[in-house]
């Protein structure tokens, strides 16, 4: 197990190194922050622009800037925003809980919908109910998440005035963004649950449980679902990592005060430290979740440790 864990940790470290290096290089191709900051300041000379770059540390070699950023990751100092001079670590600390809360809520919505629907489709394989659920699942996969978000805002905020259109203010503000992401995730999860249950329902122990006279509900949820839970939990864990990256657009649509909105604002203002920190934190979370899933799966199934 020690060798398996060391291998996974080394892979995670390499991925984080590659991501941070690529991001640090790529965002510097988006434009000159000095020019962005000088807008509205009137006519500036080349010397003025050079002074701005010097103050922001942009005149340093790329590798020097990258090493300063990596060092700051270990000390908790990610630098300061070019726009306002606020500590980037403080901005991340304020935005991260909002993103995680929305991601967890979206996953709960998806799981609560997809498991019953997937089981129902598997039990009624080939029947009308199964066909309807599969068509709805395919339809959900066809919806762009931003389009669905806009439609929900038009219906429930502008037309019906039931829910707040944006912001994070109370439980009601979670409904539309969580449902938007939950529906998109459910479209995939229903098919996964259905496939896993179809395989499990053919197992001999399920037939034995039915022969003992157990209720169909107990057979499905206590015996069948429990035995196909390992691949489902593994997939849901990996999906949560992907959700953190895909939630960026939804946060922008609903003006959610999370990492997605912070990243959009940083792109618009060419705020290198903030954008670099947001992407790095998201990458760190995704890598950590994948690492935990690998470790858990390795503990459950020893065969995985040899891969």
XYZ file of C-alpha atoms in Angstrom:
307
model
C 0.000 0.000 0.000
C 2.908 2.372 0.737
C 4.229 2.005 -2.809
C 0.776 2.589 -4.271
C 0.306 5.728 -2.169
C 3.765 7.064 -3.064
C 3.091 6.503 -6.770
C -0.201 8.394 -6.608
C 1.365 11.257 -4.644
C 4.142 11.617 -7.197
C 1.610 11.644 -10.029
C -0.420 14.315 -8.219
C 2.690 16.433 -7.639
C 3.640 16.215 -11.318
C 0.126 17.214 -12.419
C 0.150 20.235 -10.112
C 3.585 21.266 -11.366
C 2.468 20.990 -14.994
C -0.754 22.913 -14.340
C 0.866 25.771 -12.424
C 3.680 26.138 -14.957
C 1.316 26.082 -17.939
C -1.118 28.521 -16.355
C 1.632 30.904 -15.291
C 2.966 31.003 -18.832
C -0.384 31.113 -20.635
C -1.957 33.973 -18.698
C 0.992 36.201 -19.556
C -0.008 35.898 -23.188
C -3.376 37.587 -22.533
C -2.015 41.121 -22.542
C -0.149 43.728 -20.554
C -1.739 44.548 -17.152
C 0.051 47.904 -17.164
C -1.940 48.993 -20.214
C -5.187 47.829 -18.602
C -4.468 49.704 -15.376
C -3.499 52.849 -17.259
C -6.849 53.111 -19.043
C -8.635 56.262 -17.998
C -5.419 57.758 -16.615
C -4.814 59.902 -19.633
C -1.730 59.848 -21.798
C 1.127 57.921 -20.178
C 4.712 57.838 -21.324
C 6.728 54.672 -21.788
C 8.535 55.510 -18.573
C 5.217 55.593 -16.698
C 4.296 52.155 -18.059
C 7.707 50.812 -17.109
C 7.242 52.131 -13.573
C 3.868 50.377 -13.345
C 5.397 47.109 -14.541
C 8.218 47.512 -12.059
C 5.770 48.089 -9.207
C 3.814 44.973 -10.194
C 6.935 42.848 -10.498
C 6.375 42.197 -14.192
C 9.911 43.096 -15.158
C 11.251 40.049 -13.360
C 12.126 36.987 -15.504
C 9.308 34.497 -15.947
C 10.999 31.742 -13.947
C 11.634 34.141 -11.086
C 7.941 35.113 -11.021
C 6.926 31.451 -11.165
C 9.225 30.447 -8.308
C 7.894 33.333 -6.201
C 4.356 32.095 -6.830
C 5.175 28.474 -5.940
C 6.963 29.591 -2.791
C 3.932 31.667 -1.866
C 1.707 28.592 -2.203
C 3.603 26.874 0.598
C 3.563 29.958 2.828
C -0.041 30.932 2.114
C 0.962 34.176 0.432
C -0.278 34.221 -3.184
C 0.608 37.840 -3.723
C -1.669 40.834 -4.130
C -4.270 41.685 -6.700
C -3.254 44.131 -9.393
C -6.705 45.716 -8.998
C -6.872 47.247 -5.554
C -3.898 45.531 -3.936
C -6.042 43.125 -1.889
C -4.377 39.952 -0.668
C -5.095 37.144 -3.158
C -5.158 34.595 -0.336
C -7.929 36.620 1.321
C -9.929 36.775 -1.922
C -9.597 32.998 -2.338
C -10.588 32.378 1.285
C -13.787 34.404 0.787
C -14.753 32.842 -2.551
C -13.832 29.183 -1.993
C -16.587 28.366 0.569
C -19.260 29.685 -1.817
C -17.977 27.504 -4.657
C -17.739 24.390 -2.475
C -21.216 24.970 -1.027
C -22.742 25.249 -4.500
C -20.825 22.197 -5.741
C -21.938 20.044 -2.790
C -25.541 21.179 -3.181
C -25.484 20.403 -6.897
C -24.117 16.911 -6.250
C -26.786 16.233 -3.629
C -29.509 17.324 -6.056
C -28.073 15.107 -8.785
C -27.702 12.025 -6.569
C -31.174 12.461 -5.084
C -32.681 12.478 -8.589
C -30.437 10.072 -10.494
C -30.434 7.096 -8.100
C -34.242 6.603 -7.963
C -34.609 7.250 -11.697
C -31.714 4.952 -12.585
C -33.086 2.132 -10.427
C -36.589 2.607 -11.836
C -35.234 2.478 -15.392
C -33.232 -0.689 -14.662
C -36.187 -2.484 -13.059
C -38.413 -1.582 -16.020
C -35.823 -2.304 -18.692
C -37.191 -2.051 -22.211
C -40.581 -0.754 -21.065
C -42.111 2.640 -21.655
C -40.839 4.079 -18.373
C -37.290 3.052 -19.230
C -37.540 4.638 -22.661
C -38.895 7.910 -21.247
C -36.125 8.143 -18.640
C -33.444 7.439 -21.250
C -34.882 10.069 -23.604
C -35.003 12.629 -20.785
C -31.409 11.745 -19.898
C -30.279 12.278 -23.478
C -32.199 15.556 -23.605
C -30.462 16.737 -20.434
C -27.080 15.976 -21.961
C -27.999 18.146 -24.960
C -28.662 21.280 -22.901
C -25.786 23.769 -22.503
C -25.629 24.610 -18.815
C -25.579 28.370 -19.391
C -28.729 28.162 -21.570
C -30.583 26.190 -18.910
C -29.469 28.705 -16.277
C -30.789 31.625 -18.329
C -34.125 29.864 -18.920
C -34.543 29.247 -15.179
C -33.813 32.904 -14.426
C -36.369 34.034 -17.022
C -39.030 31.716 -15.648
C -38.606 31.736 -11.876
C -37.076 35.181 -11.306
C -38.364 37.496 -14.007
C -41.734 35.921 -14.875
C -42.884 34.228 -11.656
C -40.688 36.220 -9.233
C -40.315 33.214 -6.933
C -36.537 33.141 -6.598
C -33.712 35.713 -6.505
C -32.027 36.044 -9.912
C -28.456 36.300 -8.622
C -26.209 36.501 -5.624
C -25.823 34.311 -2.547
C -28.388 35.322 0.035
C -30.141 32.536 1.915
C -31.319 29.062 0.902
C -33.523 30.358 -1.920
C -30.481 31.650 -3.798
C -29.092 28.082 -4.007
C -32.123 26.665 -5.801
C -31.573 27.735 -9.410
C -27.777 27.321 -9.672
C -27.896 23.980 -7.842
C -30.783 22.709 -9.957
C -29.032 23.842 -13.139
C -25.878 21.893 -12.348
C -27.860 19.048 -10.800
C -29.895 18.484 -13.967
C -26.790 18.444 -16.160
C -25.088 15.939 -13.828
C -28.240 13.830 -13.500
C -28.377 13.283 -17.246
C -25.116 11.329 -17.002
C -25.650 9.766 -13.585
C -29.007 8.208 -14.466
C -27.406 6.217 -17.259
C -24.575 5.143 -14.968
C -26.923 3.997 -12.184
C -29.102 2.165 -14.685
C -26.136 0.265 -16.160
C -24.746 -0.650 -12.728
C -28.148 -1.825 -11.488
C -28.816 -3.904 -14.603
C -25.634 -5.852 -13.969
C -26.349 -6.222 -10.256
C -29.952 -7.334 -10.677
C -28.743 -10.370 -12.635
C -26.629 -11.538 -9.687
C -27.627 -14.696 -7.842
C -27.852 -13.066 -4.409
C -30.563 -10.730 -5.703
C -32.613 -13.720 -6.852
C -32.069 -15.360 -3.453
C -33.223 -12.205 -1.655
C -36.406 -12.160 -3.716
C -36.951 -15.860 -3.095
C -36.799 -15.201 0.665
C -39.844 -12.959 0.265
C -38.129 -9.635 0.901
C -39.949 -6.566 -0.331
C -38.866 -5.243 -3.720
C -37.794 -1.965 -2.136
C -35.511 -3.740 0.333
C -34.058 -5.922 -2.429
C -33.290 -2.899 -4.595
C -32.030 -0.389 -2.050
C -30.513 -2.601 0.658
C -28.980 -5.404 -1.403
C -28.636 -4.409 -5.069
C -27.747 -0.727 -4.592
C -25.292 -1.451 -1.795
C -23.362 -3.921 -3.929
C -23.071 -1.585 -6.915
C -22.223 1.404 -4.718
C -18.420 1.117 -5.111
C -18.248 2.110 -8.797
C -20.958 4.712 -8.230
C -19.149 6.340 -5.317
C -15.917 6.304 -7.305
C -17.549 7.996 -10.267
C -19.402 10.541 -8.116
C -16.114 11.475 -6.454
C -14.387 11.986 -9.799
C -17.417 13.857 -11.091
C -17.292 16.244 -8.141
C -13.749 17.167 -9.136
C -14.894 17.907 -12.681
C -17.846 19.846 -11.314
C -15.531 22.353 -9.654
C -14.118 23.265 -13.056
C -17.452 23.341 -14.858
C -19.199 25.436 -12.240
C -17.324 28.565 -13.332
C -19.850 29.504 -16.043
C -22.838 28.924 -13.756
C -21.340 31.182 -11.116
C -20.996 33.941 -13.660
C -24.574 33.618 -14.889
C -25.962 33.800 -11.346
C -23.340 36.299 -10.143
C -22.354 33.791 -7.470
C -19.538 35.109 -5.230
C -17.296 32.101 -5.828
C -14.066 31.268 -7.589
C -15.740 31.348 -11.014
C -16.821 34.975 -10.690
C -13.426 35.838 -9.243
C -11.736 34.231 -12.262
C -13.928 36.083 -14.771
C -13.192 39.419 -13.135
C -9.484 38.589 -13.109
C -9.523 37.757 -16.821
C -11.283 41.029 -17.635
C -8.732 43.012 -15.635
C -5.700 40.899 -16.597
C -5.171 40.346 -12.884
C -2.427 37.706 -13.127
C -2.056 36.849 -9.423
C -5.794 36.292 -8.874
C -6.349 34.255 -12.037
C -3.248 32.188 -11.409
C -4.299 31.493 -7.830
C -7.898 30.566 -8.734
C -6.860 28.055 -11.386
C -4.205 26.602 -9.098
C -6.658 26.169 -6.220
C -9.207 24.507 -8.510
C -6.507 22.208 -9.885
C -5.375 21.395 -6.339
C -8.923 20.486 -5.304
C -9.476 18.318 -8.373
C -6.157 16.509 -7.903
C -6.852 16.020 -4.168
C -10.294 14.556 -4.837
C -8.939 12.198 -7.496
C -6.147 11.172 -5.139
C -8.603 10.411 -2.330
C -10.776 8.382 -4.710
C -7.733 6.385 -5.884
C -6.662 5.700 -2.300
C -10.176 4.669 -1.244
C -10.536 2.396 -4.247
C -7.113 0.894 -3.554
C -8.197 0.080 0.000
C -11.425 -1.506 -1.210
C -9.958 -3.444 -4.137
C -6.323 -4.544 -3.616
C -5.979 -5.324 -7.338
C -5.958 -1.580 -8.068
C -2.726 -1.127 -6.097
C -0.709 -2.942 -8.768
C -1.758 -0.568 -11.563
